PDB file of C-alpha atoms in Angstrom:
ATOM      1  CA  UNK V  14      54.709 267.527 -60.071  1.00  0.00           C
ATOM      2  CA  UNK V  15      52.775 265.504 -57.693  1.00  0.00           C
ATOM      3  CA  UNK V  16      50.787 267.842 -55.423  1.00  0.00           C
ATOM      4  CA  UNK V  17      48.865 265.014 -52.735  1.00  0.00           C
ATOM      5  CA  UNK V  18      52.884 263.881 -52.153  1.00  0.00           C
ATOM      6  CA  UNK V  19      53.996 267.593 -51.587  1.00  0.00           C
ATOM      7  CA  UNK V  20      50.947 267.747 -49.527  1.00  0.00           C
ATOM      8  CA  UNK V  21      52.385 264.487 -47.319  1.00  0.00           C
ATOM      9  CA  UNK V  22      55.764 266.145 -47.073  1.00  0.00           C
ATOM     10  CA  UNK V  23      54.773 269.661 -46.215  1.00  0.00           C
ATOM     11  CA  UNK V  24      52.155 268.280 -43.101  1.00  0.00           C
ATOM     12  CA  UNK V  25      55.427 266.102 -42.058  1.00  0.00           C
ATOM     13  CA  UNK V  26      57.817 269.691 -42.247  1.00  0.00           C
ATOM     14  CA  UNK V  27      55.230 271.252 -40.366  1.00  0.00           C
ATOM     15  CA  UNK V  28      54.906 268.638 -37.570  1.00  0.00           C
ATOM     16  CA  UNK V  29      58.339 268.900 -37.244  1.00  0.00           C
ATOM     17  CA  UNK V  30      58.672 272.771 -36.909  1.00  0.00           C
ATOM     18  CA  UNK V  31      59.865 273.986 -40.411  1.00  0.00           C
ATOM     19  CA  UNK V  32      57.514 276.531 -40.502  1.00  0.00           C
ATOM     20  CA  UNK V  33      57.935 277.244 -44.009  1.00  0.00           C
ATOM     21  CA  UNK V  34      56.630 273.784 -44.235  1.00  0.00           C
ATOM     22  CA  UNK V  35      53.268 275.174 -42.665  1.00  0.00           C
ATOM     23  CA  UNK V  36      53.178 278.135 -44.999  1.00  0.00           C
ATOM     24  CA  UNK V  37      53.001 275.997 -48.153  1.00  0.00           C
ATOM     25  CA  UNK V  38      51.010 273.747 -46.402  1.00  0.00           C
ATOM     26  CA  UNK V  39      48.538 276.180 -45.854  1.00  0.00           C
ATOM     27  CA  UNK V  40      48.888 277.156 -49.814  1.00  0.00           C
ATOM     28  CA  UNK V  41      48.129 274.082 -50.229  1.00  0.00           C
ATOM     29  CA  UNK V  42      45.184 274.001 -48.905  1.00  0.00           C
ATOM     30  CA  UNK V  43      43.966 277.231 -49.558  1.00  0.00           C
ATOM     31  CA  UNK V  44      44.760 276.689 -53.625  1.00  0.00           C
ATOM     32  CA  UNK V  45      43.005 272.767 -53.517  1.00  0.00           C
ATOM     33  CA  UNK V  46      46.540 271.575 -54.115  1.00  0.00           C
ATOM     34  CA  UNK V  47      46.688 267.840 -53.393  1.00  0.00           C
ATOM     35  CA  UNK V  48      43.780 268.443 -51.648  1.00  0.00           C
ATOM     36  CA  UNK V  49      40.162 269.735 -51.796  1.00  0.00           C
ATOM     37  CA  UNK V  50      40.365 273.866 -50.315  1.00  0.00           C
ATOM     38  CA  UNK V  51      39.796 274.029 -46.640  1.00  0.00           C
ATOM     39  CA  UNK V  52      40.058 277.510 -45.549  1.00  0.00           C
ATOM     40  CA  UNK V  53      39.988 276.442 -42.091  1.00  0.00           C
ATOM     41  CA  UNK V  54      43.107 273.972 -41.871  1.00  0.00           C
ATOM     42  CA  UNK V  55      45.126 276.684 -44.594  1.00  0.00           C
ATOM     43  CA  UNK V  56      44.777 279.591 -42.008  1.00  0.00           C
ATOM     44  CA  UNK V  57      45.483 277.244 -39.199  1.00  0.00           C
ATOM     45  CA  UNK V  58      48.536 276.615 -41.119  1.00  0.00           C
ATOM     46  CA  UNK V  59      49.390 280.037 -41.875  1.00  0.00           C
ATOM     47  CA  UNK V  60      48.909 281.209 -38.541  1.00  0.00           C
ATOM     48  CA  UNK V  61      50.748 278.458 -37.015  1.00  0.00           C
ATOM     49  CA  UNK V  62      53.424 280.093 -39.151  1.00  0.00           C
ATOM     50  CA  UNK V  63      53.226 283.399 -38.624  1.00  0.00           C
ATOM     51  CA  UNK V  64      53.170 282.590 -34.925  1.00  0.00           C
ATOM     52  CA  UNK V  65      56.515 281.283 -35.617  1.00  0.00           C
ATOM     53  CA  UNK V  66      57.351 284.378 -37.175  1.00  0.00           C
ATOM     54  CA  UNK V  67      57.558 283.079 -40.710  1.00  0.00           C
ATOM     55  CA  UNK V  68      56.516 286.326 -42.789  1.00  0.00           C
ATOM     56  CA  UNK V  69      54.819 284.993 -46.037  1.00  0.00           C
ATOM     57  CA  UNK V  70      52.202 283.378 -43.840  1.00  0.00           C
ATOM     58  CA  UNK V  71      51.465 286.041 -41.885  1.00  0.00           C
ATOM     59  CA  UNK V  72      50.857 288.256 -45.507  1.00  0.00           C
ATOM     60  CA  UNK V  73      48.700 285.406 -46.293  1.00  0.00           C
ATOM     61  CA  UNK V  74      46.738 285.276 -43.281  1.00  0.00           C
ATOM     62  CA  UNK V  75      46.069 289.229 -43.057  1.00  0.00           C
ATOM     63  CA  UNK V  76      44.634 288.490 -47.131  1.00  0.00           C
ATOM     64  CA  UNK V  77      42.440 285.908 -45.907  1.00  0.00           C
ATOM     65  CA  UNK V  78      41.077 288.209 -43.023  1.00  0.00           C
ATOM     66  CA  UNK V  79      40.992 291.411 -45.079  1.00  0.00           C
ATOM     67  CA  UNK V  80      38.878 289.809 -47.613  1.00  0.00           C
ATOM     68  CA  UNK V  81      36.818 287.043 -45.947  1.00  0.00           C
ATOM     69  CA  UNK V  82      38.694 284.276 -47.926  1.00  0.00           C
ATOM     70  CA  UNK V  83      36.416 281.306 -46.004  1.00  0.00           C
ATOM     71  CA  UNK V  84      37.203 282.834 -42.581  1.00  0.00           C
ATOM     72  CA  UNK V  85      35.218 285.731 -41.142  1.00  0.00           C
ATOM     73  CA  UNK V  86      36.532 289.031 -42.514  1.00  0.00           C
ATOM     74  CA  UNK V  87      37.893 290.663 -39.991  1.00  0.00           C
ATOM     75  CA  UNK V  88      39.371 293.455 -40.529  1.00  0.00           C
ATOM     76  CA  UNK V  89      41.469 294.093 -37.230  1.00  0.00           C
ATOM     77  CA  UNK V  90      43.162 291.135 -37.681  1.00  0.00           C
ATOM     78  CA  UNK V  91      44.254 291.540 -41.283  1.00  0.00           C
ATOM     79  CA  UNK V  92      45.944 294.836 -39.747  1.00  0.00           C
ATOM     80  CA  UNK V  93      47.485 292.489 -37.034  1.00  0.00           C
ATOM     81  CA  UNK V  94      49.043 290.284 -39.767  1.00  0.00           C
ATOM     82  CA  UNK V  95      50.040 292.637 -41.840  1.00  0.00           C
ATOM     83  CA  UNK V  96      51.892 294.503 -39.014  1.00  0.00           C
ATOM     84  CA  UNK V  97      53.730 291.216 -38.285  1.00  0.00           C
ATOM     85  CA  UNK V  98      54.490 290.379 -41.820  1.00  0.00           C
ATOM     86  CA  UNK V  99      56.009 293.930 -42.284  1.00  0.00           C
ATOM     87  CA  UNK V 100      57.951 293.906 -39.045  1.00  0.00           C
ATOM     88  CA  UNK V 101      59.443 290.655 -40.443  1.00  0.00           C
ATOM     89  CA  UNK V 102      60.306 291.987 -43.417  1.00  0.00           C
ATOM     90  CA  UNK V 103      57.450 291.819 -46.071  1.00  0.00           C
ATOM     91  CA  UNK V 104      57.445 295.074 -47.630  1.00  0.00           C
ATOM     92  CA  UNK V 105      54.286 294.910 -49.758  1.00  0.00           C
ATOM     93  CA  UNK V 106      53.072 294.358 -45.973  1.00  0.00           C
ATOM     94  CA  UNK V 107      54.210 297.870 -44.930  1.00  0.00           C
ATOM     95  CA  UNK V 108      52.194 300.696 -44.869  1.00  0.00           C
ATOM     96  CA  UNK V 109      53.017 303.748 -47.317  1.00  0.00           C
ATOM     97  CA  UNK V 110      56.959 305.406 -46.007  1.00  0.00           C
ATOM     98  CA  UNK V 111      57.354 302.584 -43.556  1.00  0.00           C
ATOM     99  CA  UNK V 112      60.732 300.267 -44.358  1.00  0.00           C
ATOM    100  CA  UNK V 113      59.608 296.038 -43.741  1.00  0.00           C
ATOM    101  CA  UNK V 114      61.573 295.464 -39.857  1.00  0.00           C
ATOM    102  CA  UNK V 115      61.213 298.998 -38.806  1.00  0.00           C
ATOM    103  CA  UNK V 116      58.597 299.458 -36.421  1.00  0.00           C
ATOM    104  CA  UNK V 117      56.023 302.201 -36.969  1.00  0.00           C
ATOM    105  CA  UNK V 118      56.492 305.655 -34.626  1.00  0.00           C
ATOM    106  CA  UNK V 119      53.315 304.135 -32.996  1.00  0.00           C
ATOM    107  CA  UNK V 120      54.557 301.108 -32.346  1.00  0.00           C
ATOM    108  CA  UNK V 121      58.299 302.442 -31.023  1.00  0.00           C
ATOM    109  CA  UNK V 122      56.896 304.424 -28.635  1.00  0.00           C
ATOM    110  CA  UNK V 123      54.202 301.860 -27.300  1.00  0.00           C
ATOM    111  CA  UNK V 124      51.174 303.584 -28.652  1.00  0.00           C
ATOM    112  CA  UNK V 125      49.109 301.276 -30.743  1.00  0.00           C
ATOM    113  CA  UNK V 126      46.872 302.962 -34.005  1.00  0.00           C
ATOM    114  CA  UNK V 127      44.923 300.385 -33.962  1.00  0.00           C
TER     115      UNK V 127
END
């Protein structure tokens, strides 16, 4: 296992759109893998992810937000990601009775909870 050459490879995957690249890239740098942490660059990563609807990041980003993991806690956002991650499939994501890709009642009919 050599973590600062996964590092190399998962920037280049990202830079080149595989966005589950930018997910473990953002791992990466969240975990000090290959690299010393840097909260900022992981949730850059794993919002560059989720933005390209890659669900684990988007999980990973709303657990950074909900508990102030070297970004400002921010609890609407967390909600945000975790709506995203669910709605791509994440079930731990979901809130209680909702299936992961099924959009809440809210949601379906255009009215927002949040």
């Amino acid at each position: 296992r050599d973590d600062a050459r996964a590092l190399v490879l998962f920037r280049q995957s990202c830079g080149a759109g595989w966005w589950r690249g930018c997910g473990r890239l953002g791992e990466s740098y969240l975990w000090g893998e290959g690299t010393p942490t840097d909260s900022e660059r992981a949730i850059e990563s794993f919002e560059r992810a989720c933005a390209n609807h890659y669900a684990p990041s988007c999980f990973n980003a709303a657990i950074m937000y909900r508990r102030g993991m070297g970004v400002r806690q921010d609890q609407h956002l967390a909600t945000e990601r975790l709506r995203q991650a669910c709605d791509l499939g994440v079930q731990n994501a979901c809130p209680a009775g909702q299936s992961p890709g099924a959009k809440s009642d809210a949601e379906a009919s255009g009215r927002s909870g949040v």
